[in-house]
Coordinates of C-alpha atoms in Angstrom, one line a residue:
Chain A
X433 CA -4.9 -61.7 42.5
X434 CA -6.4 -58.3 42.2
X435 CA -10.2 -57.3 42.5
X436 CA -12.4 -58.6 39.8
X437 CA -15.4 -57.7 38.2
X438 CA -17.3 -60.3 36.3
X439 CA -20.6 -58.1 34.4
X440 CA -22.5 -57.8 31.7
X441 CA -23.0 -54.7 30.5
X442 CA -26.3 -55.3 29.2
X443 CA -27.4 -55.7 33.1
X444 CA -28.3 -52.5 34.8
X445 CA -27.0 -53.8 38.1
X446 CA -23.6 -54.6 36.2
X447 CA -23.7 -51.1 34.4
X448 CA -24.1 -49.1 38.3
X449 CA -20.6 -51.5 39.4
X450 CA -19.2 -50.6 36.5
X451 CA -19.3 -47.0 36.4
X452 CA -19.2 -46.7 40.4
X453 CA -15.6 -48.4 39.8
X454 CA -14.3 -46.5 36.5
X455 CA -15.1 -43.0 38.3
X456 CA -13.7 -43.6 41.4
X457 CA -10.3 -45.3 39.7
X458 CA -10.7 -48.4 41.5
X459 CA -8.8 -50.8 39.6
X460 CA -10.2 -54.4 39.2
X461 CA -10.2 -57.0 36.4
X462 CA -13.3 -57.1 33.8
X463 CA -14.4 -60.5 33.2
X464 CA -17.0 -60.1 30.7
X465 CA -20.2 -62.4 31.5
X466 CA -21.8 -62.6 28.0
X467 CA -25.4 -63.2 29.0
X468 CA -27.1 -63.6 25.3
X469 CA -24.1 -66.2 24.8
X470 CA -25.0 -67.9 27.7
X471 CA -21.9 -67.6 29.5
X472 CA -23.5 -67.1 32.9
X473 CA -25.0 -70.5 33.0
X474 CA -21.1 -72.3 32.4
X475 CA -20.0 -74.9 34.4
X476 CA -17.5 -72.3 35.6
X477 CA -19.6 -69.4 36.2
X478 CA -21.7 -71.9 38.7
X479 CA -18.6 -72.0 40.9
X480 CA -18.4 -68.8 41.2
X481 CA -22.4 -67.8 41.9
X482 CA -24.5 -70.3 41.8
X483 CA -27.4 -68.3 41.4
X484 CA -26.2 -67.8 37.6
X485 CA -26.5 -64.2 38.0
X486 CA -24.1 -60.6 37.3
X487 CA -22.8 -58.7 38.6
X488 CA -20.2 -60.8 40.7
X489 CA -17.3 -59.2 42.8
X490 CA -14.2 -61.7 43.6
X491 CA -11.8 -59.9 45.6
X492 CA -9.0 -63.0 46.6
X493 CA -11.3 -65.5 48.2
X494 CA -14.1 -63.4 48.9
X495 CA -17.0 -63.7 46.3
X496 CA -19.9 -61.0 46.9
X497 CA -23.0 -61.0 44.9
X498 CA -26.1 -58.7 44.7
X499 CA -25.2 -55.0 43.1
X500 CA -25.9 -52.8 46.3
X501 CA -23.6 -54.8 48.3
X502 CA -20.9 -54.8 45.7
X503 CA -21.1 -51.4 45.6
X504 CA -21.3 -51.1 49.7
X505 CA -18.1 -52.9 49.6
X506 CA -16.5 -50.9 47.1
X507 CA -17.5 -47.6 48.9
X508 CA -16.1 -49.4 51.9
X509 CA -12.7 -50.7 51.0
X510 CA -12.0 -48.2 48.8
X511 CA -12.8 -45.1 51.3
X512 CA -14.7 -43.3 48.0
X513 CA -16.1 -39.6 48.3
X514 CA -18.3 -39.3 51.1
X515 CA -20.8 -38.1 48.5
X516 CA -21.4 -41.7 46.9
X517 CA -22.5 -43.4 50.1
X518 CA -22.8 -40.7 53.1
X519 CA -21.4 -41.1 56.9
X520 CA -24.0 -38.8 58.1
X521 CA -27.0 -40.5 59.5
X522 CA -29.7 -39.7 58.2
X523 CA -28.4 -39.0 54.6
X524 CA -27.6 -42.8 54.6
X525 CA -30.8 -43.7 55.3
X526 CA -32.1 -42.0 52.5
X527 CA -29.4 -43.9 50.2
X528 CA -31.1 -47.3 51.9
X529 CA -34.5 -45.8 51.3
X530 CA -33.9 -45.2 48.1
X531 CA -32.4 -48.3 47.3
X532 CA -35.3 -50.5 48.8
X533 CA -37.4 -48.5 46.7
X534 CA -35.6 -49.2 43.7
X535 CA -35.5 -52.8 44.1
X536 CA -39.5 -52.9 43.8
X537 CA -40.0 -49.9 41.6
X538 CA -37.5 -49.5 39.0
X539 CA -35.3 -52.4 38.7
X540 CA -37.9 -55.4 37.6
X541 CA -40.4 -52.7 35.6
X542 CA -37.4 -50.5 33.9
X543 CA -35.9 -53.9 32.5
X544 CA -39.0 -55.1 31.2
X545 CA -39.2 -53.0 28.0
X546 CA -35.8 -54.8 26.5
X547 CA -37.7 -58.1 27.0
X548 CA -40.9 -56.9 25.2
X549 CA -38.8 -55.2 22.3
X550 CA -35.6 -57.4 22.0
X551 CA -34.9 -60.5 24.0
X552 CA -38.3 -62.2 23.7
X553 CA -39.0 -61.6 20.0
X554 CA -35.3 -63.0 19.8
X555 CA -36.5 -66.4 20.8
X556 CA -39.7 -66.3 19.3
X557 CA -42.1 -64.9 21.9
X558 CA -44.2 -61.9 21.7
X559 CA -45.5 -60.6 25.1
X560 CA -48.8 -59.4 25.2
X561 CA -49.9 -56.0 24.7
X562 CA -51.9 -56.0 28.0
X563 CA -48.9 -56.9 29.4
X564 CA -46.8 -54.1 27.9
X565 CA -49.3 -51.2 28.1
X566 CA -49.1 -51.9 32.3
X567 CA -45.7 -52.2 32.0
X568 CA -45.6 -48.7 30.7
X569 CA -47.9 -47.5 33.3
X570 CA -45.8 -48.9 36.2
X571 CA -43.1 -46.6 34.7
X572 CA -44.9 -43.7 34.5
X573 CA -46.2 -44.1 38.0
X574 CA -42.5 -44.8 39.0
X575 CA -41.1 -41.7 37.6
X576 CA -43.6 -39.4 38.5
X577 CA -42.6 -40.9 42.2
X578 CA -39.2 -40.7 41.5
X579 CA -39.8 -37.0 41.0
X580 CA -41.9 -36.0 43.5
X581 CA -40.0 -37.8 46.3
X582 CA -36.4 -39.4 45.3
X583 CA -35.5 -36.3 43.1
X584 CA -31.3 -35.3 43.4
X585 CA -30.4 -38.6 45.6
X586 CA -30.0 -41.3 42.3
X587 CA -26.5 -41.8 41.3
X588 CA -27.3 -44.9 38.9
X589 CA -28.3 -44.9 35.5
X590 CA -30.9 -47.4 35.4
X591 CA -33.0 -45.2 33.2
X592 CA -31.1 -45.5 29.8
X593 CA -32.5 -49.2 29.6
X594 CA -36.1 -47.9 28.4
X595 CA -34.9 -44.8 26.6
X596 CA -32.7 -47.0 24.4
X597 CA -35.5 -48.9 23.1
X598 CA -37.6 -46.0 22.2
X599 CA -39.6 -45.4 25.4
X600 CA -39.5 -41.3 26.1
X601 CA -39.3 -41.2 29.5
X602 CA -37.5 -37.6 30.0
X603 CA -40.5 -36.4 27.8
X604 CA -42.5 -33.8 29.8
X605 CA -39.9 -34.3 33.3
X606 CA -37.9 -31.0 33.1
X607 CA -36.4 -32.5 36.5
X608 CA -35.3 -35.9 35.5
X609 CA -34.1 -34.5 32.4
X610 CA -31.6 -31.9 34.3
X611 CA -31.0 -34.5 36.8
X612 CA -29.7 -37.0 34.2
X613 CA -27.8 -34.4 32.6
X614 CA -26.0 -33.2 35.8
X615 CA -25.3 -37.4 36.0
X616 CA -23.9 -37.9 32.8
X617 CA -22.0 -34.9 33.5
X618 CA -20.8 -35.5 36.2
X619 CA -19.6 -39.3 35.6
X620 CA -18.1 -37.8 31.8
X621 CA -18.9 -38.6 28.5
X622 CA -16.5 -41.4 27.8
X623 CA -17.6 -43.6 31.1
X624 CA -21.2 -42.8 30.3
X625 CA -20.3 -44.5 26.4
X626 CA -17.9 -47.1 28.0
X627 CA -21.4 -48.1 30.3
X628 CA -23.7 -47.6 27.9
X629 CA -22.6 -48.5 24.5
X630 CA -24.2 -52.2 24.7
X631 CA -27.6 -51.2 26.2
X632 CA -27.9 -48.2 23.6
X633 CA -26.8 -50.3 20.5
X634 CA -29.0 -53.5 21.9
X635 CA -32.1 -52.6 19.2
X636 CA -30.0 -51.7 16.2
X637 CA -27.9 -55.2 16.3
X638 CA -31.6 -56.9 17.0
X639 CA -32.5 -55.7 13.9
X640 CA -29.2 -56.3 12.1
X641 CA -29.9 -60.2 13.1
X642 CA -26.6 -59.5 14.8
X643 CA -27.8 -61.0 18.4
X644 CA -26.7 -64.4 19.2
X645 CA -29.3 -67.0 19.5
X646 CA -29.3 -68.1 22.7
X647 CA -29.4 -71.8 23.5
X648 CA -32.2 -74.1 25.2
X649 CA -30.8 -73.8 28.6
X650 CA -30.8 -70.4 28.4
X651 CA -34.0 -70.1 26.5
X652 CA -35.9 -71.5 29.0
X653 CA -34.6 -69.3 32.0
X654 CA -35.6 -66.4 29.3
X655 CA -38.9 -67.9 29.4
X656 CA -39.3 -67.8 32.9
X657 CA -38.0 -64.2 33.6
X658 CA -41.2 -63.2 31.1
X659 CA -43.3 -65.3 32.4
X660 CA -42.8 -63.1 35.7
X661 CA -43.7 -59.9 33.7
X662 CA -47.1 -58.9 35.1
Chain B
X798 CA -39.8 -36.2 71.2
X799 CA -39.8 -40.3 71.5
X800 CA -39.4 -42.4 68.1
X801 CA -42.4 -43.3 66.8
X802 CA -42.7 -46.9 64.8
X803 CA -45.9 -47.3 62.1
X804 CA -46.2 -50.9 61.9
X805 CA -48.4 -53.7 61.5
X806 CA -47.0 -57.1 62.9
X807 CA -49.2 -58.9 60.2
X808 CA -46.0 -56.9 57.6
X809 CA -43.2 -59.3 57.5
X810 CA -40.7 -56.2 57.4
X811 CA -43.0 -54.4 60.7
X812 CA -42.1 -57.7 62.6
X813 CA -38.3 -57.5 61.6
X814 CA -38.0 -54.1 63.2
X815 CA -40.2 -55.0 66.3
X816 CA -38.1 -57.4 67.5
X817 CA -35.1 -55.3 66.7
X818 CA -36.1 -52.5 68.5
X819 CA -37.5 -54.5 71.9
X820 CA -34.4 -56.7 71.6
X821 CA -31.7 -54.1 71.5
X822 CA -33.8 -51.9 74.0
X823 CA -34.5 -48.6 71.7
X824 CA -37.4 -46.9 73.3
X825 CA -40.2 -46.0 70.5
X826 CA -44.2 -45.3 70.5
X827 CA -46.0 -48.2 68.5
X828 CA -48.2 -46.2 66.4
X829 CA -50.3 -49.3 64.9
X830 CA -51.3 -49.1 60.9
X831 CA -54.1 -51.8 60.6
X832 CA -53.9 -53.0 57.1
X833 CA -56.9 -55.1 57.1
X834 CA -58.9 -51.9 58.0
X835 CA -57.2 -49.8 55.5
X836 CA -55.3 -47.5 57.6
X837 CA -52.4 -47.0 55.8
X838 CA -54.1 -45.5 53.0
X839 CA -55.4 -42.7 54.8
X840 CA -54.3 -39.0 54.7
X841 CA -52.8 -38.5 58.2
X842 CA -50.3 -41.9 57.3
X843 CA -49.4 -40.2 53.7
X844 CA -47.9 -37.5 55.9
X845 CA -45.6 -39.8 57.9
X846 CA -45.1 -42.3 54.3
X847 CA -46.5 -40.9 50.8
X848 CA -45.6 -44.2 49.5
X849 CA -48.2 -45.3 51.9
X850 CA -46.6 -48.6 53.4
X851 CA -45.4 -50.0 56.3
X852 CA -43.2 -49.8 58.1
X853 CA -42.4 -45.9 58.6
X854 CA -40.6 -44.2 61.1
X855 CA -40.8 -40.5 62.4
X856 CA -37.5 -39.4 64.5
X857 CA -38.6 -36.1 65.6
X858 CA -38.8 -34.3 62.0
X859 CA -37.4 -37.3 59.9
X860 CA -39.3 -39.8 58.4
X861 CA -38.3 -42.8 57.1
X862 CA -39.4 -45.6 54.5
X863 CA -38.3 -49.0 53.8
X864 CA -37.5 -51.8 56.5
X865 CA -33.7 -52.1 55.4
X866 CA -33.5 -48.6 55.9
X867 CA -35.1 -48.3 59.0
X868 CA -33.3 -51.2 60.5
X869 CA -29.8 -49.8 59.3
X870 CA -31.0 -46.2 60.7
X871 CA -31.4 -47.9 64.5
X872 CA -28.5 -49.8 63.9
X873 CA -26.4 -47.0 63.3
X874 CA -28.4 -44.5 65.4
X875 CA -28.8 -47.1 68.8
X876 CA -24.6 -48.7 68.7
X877 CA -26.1 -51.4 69.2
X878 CA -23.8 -54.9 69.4
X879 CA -22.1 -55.8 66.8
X880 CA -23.1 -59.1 65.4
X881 CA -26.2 -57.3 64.2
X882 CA -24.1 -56.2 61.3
X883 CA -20.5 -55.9 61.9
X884 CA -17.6 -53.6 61.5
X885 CA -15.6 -56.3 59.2
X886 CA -16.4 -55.1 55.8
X887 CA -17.0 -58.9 54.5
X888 CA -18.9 -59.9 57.4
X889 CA -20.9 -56.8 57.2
X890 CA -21.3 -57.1 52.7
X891 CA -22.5 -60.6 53.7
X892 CA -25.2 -59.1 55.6
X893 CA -26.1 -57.0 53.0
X894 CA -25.9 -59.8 50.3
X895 CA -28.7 -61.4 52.3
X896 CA -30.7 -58.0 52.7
X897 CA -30.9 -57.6 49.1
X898 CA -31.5 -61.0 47.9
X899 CA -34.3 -61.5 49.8
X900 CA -36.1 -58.7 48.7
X901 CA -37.0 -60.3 45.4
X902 CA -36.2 -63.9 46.5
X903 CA -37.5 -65.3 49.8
X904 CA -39.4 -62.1 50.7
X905 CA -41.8 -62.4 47.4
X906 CA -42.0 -66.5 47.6
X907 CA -43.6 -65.8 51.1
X908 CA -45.7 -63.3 50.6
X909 CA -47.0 -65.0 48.0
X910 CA -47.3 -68.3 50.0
X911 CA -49.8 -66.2 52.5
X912 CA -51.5 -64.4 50.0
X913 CA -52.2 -67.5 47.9
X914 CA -53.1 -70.1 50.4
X915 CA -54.8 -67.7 52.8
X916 CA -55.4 -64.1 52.4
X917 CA -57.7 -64.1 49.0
X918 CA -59.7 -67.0 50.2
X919 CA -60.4 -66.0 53.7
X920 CA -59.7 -62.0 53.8
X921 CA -60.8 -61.1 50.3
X922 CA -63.3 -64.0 49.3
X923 CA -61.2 -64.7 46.3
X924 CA -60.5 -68.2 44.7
X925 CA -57.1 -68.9 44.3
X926 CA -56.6 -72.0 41.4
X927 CA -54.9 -75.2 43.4
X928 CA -52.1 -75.3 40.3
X929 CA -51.3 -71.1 41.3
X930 CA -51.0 -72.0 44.7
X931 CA -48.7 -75.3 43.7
X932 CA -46.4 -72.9 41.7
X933 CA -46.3 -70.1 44.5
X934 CA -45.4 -73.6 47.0
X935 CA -42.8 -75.0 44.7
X936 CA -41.0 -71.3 44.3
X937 CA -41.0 -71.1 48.1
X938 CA -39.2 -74.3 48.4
X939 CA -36.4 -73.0 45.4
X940 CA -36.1 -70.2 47.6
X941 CA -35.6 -72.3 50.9
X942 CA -33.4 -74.2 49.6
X943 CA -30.8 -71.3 48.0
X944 CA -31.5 -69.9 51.6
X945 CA -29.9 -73.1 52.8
X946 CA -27.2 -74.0 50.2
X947 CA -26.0 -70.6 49.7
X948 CA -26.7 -68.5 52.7
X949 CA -26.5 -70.9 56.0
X950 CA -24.8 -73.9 54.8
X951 CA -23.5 -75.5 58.0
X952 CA -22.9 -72.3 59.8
X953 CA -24.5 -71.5 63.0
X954 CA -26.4 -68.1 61.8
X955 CA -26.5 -66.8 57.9
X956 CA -23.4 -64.9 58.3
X957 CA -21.5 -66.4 60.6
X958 CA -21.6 -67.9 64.7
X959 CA -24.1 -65.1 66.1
X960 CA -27.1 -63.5 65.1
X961 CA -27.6 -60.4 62.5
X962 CA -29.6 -58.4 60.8
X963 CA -30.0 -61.5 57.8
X964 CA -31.0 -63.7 60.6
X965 CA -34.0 -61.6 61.7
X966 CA -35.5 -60.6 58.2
X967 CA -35.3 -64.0 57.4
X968 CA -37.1 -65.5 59.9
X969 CA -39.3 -62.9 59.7
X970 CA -40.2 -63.8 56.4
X971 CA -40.3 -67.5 57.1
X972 CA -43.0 -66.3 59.4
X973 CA -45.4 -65.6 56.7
X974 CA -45.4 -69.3 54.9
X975 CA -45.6 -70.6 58.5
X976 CA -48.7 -68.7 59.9
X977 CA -50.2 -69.6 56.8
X978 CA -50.1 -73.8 57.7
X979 CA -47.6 -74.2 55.2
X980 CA -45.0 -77.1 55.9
X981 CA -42.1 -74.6 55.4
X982 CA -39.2 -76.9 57.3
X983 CA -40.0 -80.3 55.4
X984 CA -37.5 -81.7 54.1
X985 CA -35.2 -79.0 55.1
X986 CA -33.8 -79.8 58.8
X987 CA -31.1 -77.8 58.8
X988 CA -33.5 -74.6 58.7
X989 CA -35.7 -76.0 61.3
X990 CA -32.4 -76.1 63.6
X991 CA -31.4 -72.6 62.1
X992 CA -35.2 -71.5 63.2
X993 CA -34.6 -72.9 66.8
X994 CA -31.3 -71.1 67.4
X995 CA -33.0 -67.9 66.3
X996 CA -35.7 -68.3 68.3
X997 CA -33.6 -68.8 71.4
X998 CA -31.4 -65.9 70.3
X999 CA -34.3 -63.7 70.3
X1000 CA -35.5 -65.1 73.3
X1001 CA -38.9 -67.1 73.1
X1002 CA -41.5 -64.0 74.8
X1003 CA -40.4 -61.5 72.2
X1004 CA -40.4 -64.0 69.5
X1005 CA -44.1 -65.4 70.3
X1006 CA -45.7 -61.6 70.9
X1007 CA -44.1 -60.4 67.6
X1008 CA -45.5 -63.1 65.9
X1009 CA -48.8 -63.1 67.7
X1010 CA -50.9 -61.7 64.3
X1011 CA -49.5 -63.7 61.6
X1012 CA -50.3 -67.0 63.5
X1013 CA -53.7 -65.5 63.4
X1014 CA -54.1 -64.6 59.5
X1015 CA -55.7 -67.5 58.9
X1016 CA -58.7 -66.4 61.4
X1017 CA -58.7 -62.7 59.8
X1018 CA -62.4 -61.6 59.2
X1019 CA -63.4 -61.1 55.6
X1020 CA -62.8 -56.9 54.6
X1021 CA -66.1 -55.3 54.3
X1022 CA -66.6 -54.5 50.6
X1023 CA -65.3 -51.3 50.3
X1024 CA -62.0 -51.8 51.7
X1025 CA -61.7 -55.2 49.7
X1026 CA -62.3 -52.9 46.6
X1027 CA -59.7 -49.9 47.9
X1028 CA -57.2 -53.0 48.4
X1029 CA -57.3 -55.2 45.7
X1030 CA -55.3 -53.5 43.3
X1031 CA -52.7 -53.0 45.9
X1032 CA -52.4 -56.3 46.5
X1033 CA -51.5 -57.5 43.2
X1034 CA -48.9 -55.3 42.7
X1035 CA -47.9 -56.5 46.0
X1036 CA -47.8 -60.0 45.3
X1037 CA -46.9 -59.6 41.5

């Protein structure tokens, strides 16, 4: 059996494997993972991670979890441009840097605003405003350091998350808007809709009613993800 | 110019690369970054790290943030053996695997552990409610235990027969929990065993002098006023 990808396309983690594959023609099986459905806390899905988390990479035998070391392996196996993931020493390092960074600075406070604005109002829980104004704040400071130290080295767009769900965060960064432009350039316009449709449409189907309810079980792992919201 | 490391050994991360570096032999300056005192806010350490953390590194005229990064840069940079994280692509992603789960996993339950049960009461003053420190207790023991069912199983090392890179961030993290009097191996024997070998693997001199501060935390004197006030805010966004 081939390479194959099981993601949800609602996860920003799932959304960088994705795209990372489709633009370097990698070809792999998509198993969708339908999170709002629940699907990632099957019986089934256990076997394969049981962590109940996407994005998941099964390549024969060999299960790999965690997005950055899916997308190590991929770079790896698949010998992609040296752009994506450079040999060159110290150009690595700044990949790694960056990455280490991201993990603590964009990934748990970019996600936050699709729980404040969609997934805990779908089961009936409004976060606080205190809670939300410092979430705002944390992006803010994140982007301005994004900016002033990261700025041409991200290749993963994490920032469409927030900007879907109103947040203006290009508003005022001349920089970040002409980096994201040379992104979505460069990766086209049909991968960028292909990656982006579900995160971009997430409010609109909200309001529609047209979001599946999720069950208990998966209620109450909802309810712990926002109780960790600072 | 020699390589210069900014660390402090009370930083999970700072010990990680410590070893690392006196183990595989890579000659470096120890540039010590108190973070009790402060230090790492001032100007002169923006200049090596803006982000103002530790660990940094300065190669000549490059400087580096972030501990994964840092230890992948001598890794690469030093050839050192390679069990530390090898050539076979899945041996080598199951290194990485670890790396990044343990950022927001085992890394966070730990810190927390310290923080919780020692730090704010004896370094900042500050009471910590029994039922916080209970939930910060039971998430370290989820985390041990996905540490043991997922990553070591019955293996000798987290990715396989010898040491690596997952081995040493782990047990540096462990290191925090433990410092702080908390019962980290009971009820899990197989990572007390794991502990041992890594130990020994390390060798027993290198692992006691790297771990020298954090068995101290608990005897840290209170910060003077102004630096609890320059820290505090830090610290929860640390810890959060």
């Amino acid at each position: 059996m081939g390479l194959e990808l099981y993601l949800d396309l609602l996860s920003q983690p799932c959304r960088a494997v994705y795209v990372f594959a489709k633009k370097n023609g990698i070809s792999f099986q998509l198993n969708t993972v339908d999170l709002l459905k629940g699907q990632h806390v099957s019986e089934q899905f256990l076997q394969l991670n049981c962590q109940r988390k996407v994005p998941v990479l099964k390549d024969g035998n060999f299960v790999l979890t965690e997005s950055s070391a899916i997308l190590m392996y991929l770079s790896s196996k698949y010998q992609v441009a040296d752009h994506w993931y450079p040999a060159d020493l110290q150009a690595r390092a700044r990949v790694h840097e960056y990455l280490g960074w991201h993990t603590d600075n964009v990934r748990g406070i970019f996600g936050v605003p699709l729980w404040t604005k969609v997934l805990g109002p779908l089961i009936g829980t409004q976060i606080p405003e205190e809670k939300v104004e410092r979430n705002r704040k944390n992006m803010f400071e994140s982007l301005q350091r994004l900016e002033e130290k990261f700025f041409g080295n991200g290749t993963f767009l994490t920032g469409h998350q927030p900007v879907a769900l109103g947040c203006n965060l290009f508003e005022g960064r001349p920089q970040l808007t002409a980096w994201r432009v040379r992104v979505e350039e460069f990766l086209g316009a049909d991968l960028c809709q292909q990656a982006l449709g579900r995160i971009l449409s997430i409010r609109e189907q909200a309001a529609k009613n047209a979001l599946p309810v999720p069950y208990p079980e998966v209620q109450s792992r909802m309810m712990l993800r926002i109780a960790r919201i600072p | 110019m020699v390589l210069e490391l900014y660390l402090d050994l009370l930083s999970q991360p700072c010990r990680a690369i410590y070893i690392f570096a006196k183990k595989n032999g890579i000659p470096f300056q120890m540039q010590t970054v108190d973070l009790r005192k402060g230090e790492h806010l001032s100007d002169a350490f923006a200049q090596v790290n803006p982000m103002m953390k530790v660990p940094a590194m300065k190669d000549n005229d490059f400087t580096l943030g972030e501990s994964v990064a840092i230890l992948l840069y001598l890794t690469h940079k030093y050839k050192v053996p390679d069990h530390w994280y090898p050539q076979d692509l899945q041996a080598r992603a199951r290194v990485d695997e670890y790396l990044a789960w343990q950022h927001t996993a085992l890394r966070r339950s730990c810190l927390r552990a310290l923080w919780h049960k020692v730090m704010f009461p004896v370094f900042l003053g500050e009471r910590v409610p029994p039922e916080t420190l209970a939930a910060t207790l039971a998430e370290l023991d989820v985390n041990l235990r996905v540490l043991e069912d997922k990553f070591l199983q019955d293996k000798a090392f987290l990715v396989g027969p010898h040491i690596s890179l997952a081995d040493l961030v782990a047990i540096t993290e462990l290191m925090h929990p433990i410092g702080g009097g908390c019962p980290v191996f009971e009820g899990h024997p197989k990572l007390a065993a794991w502990y041992h070998r890594v130990e020994a693997a390390v060798g027993k001199e290198l692992f006691r002098e790297a771990n020298e501060v954090i068995l101290k935390a608990k005897d840290s004197p209170p910060a003077n006023p102004i630096i609890k006030q320059k820290l505090m805010s830090r610290v929860l966004t640390m810890i959060q």
